[in-house]
XYZ file of C-alpha atoms in Angstrom:
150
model
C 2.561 -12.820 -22.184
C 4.471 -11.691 -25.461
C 6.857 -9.598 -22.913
C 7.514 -13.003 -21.099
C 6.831 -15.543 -24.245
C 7.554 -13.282 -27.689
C 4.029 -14.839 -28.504
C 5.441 -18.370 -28.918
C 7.048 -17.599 -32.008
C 10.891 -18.793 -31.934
C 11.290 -16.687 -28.646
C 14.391 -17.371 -26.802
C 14.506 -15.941 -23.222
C 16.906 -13.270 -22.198
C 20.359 -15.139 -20.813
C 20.802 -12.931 -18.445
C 19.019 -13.491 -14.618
C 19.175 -9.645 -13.988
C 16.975 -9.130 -17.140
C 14.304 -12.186 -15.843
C 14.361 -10.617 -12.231
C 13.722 -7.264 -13.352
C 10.903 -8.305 -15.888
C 9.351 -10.364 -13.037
C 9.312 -7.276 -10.493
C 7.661 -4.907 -12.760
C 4.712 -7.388 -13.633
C 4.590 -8.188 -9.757
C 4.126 -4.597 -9.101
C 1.608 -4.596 -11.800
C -0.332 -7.423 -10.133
C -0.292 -5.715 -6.704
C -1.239 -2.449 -7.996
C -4.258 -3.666 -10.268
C -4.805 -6.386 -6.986
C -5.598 -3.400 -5.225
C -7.614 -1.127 -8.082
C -10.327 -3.387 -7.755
C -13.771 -3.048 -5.994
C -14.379 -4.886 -2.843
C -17.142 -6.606 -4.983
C -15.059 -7.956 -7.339
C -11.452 -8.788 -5.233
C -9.979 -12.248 -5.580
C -11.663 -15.152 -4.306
C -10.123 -17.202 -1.403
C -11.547 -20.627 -1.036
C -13.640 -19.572 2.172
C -15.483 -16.621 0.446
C -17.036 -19.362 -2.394
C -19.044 -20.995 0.145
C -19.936 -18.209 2.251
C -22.958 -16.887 0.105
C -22.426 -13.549 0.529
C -21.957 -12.656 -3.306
C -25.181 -13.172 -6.137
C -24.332 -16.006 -8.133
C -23.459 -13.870 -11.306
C -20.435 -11.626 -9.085
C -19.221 -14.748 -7.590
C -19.066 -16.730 -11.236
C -17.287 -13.836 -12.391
C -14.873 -12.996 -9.268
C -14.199 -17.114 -9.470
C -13.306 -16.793 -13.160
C -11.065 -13.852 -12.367
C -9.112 -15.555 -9.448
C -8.441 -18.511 -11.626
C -7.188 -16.569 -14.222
C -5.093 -13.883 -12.120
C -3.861 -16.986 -10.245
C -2.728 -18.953 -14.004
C -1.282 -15.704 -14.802
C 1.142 -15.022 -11.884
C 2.077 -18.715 -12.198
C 3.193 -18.023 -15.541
C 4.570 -15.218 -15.295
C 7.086 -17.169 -12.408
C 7.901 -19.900 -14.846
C 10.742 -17.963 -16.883
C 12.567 -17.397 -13.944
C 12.153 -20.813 -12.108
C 13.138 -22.545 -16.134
C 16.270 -20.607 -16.056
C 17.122 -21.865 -12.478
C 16.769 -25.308 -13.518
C 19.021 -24.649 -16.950
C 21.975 -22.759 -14.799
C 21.142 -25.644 -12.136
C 22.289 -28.202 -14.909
C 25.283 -26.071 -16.675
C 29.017 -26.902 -14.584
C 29.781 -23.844 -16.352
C 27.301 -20.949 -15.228
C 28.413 -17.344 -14.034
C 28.593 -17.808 -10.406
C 27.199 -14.155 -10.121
C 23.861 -14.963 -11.808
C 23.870 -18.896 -9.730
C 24.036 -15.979 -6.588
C 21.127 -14.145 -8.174
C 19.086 -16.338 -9.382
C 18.819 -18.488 -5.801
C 17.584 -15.017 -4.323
C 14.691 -14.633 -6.870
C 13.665 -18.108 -7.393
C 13.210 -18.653 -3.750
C 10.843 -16.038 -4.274
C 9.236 -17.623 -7.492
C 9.265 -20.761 -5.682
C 6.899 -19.748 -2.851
C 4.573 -17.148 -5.514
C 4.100 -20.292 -7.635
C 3.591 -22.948 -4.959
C 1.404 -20.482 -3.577
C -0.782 -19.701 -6.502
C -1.164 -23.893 -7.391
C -2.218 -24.591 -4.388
C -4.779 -21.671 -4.332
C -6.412 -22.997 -7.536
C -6.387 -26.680 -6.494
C -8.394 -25.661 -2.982
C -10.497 -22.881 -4.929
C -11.273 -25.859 -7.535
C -11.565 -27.751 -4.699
C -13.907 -25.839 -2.812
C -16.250 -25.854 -5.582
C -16.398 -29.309 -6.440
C -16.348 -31.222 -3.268
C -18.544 -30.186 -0.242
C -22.480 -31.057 -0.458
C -23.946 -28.975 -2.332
C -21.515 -27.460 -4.291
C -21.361 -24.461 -6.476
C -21.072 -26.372 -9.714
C -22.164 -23.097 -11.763
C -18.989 -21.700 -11.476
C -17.172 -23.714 -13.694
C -19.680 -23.459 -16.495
C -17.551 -25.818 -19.148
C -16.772 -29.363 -17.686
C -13.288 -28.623 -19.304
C -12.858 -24.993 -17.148
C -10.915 -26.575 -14.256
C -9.048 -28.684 -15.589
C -7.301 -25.935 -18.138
C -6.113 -23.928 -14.920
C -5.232 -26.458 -12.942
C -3.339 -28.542 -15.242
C -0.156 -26.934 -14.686
């Protein structure tokens, strides 16, 4: 986050689209590689596995709590790039070669993002609504609604 958000602290972020796209690829292929490091035990929830009962209830609180958070993560790690389309968007003025750019990778940012909401909503979802639910999972009533508040 302080590679993407200087820590909060009077960060401006880079001008430039090439720099964004770049910075966005290398965390990508950070996410897929450490996607992949992990143990079948502990891989990333879909909203099908929560229900299944396959897991103990103390891997699938944790490899619930770790989905949500990978899933918050790689939507903000999107939101740089998809803010900058949206200023350049709005400028008459903007470098036509970034405009160019910047529609290839947002499409891209577009889908990861709209992707990774919707995942949280039916994970959340999932563990909420059908009888019986897994209520444990969210431990504080407050848990949800911090990664799905985007």
């Amino acid at each position: 986050m302080s590679v993407l958000y200087g820590n909060n602290l009077g960060y401006d972020a880079p001008d430039n689209v090439f720099d964004i796209a770049s910075t966005l690829l290398q965390f990508e292929q950070k996410f897929l590689s450490w996607e992949r490091s992990l143990p079948a035990t502990l891989s990333i929830l879909d909203p099908a596995s929560i229900l299944s009962g396959t897991d103990n209830r103390e891997t699938l609180r944790f490899r619930f709590i770790l989905t949500m958070r990978f899933l918050n993560l790689r939507i903000l790690t999107h939101r740089p790039i998809l803010c900058k389309h949206l200023d350049l968007l709005g400028n008459p003025n903007s470098d036509s070669e970034q405009l160019n750019m910047l529609r290839q990778v947002s499409a891209n940012s577009l889908r990861v993002c709209g992707q990774s909401a919707l995942e949280l909503v039916k994970i959340i979802r999932s563990v909420v609504n059908p009888p019986n639910p897994p209520r444990y999972l969210l431990g504080a009533w407050w848990f949800a609604l911090y990664y799905s508040k985007f």
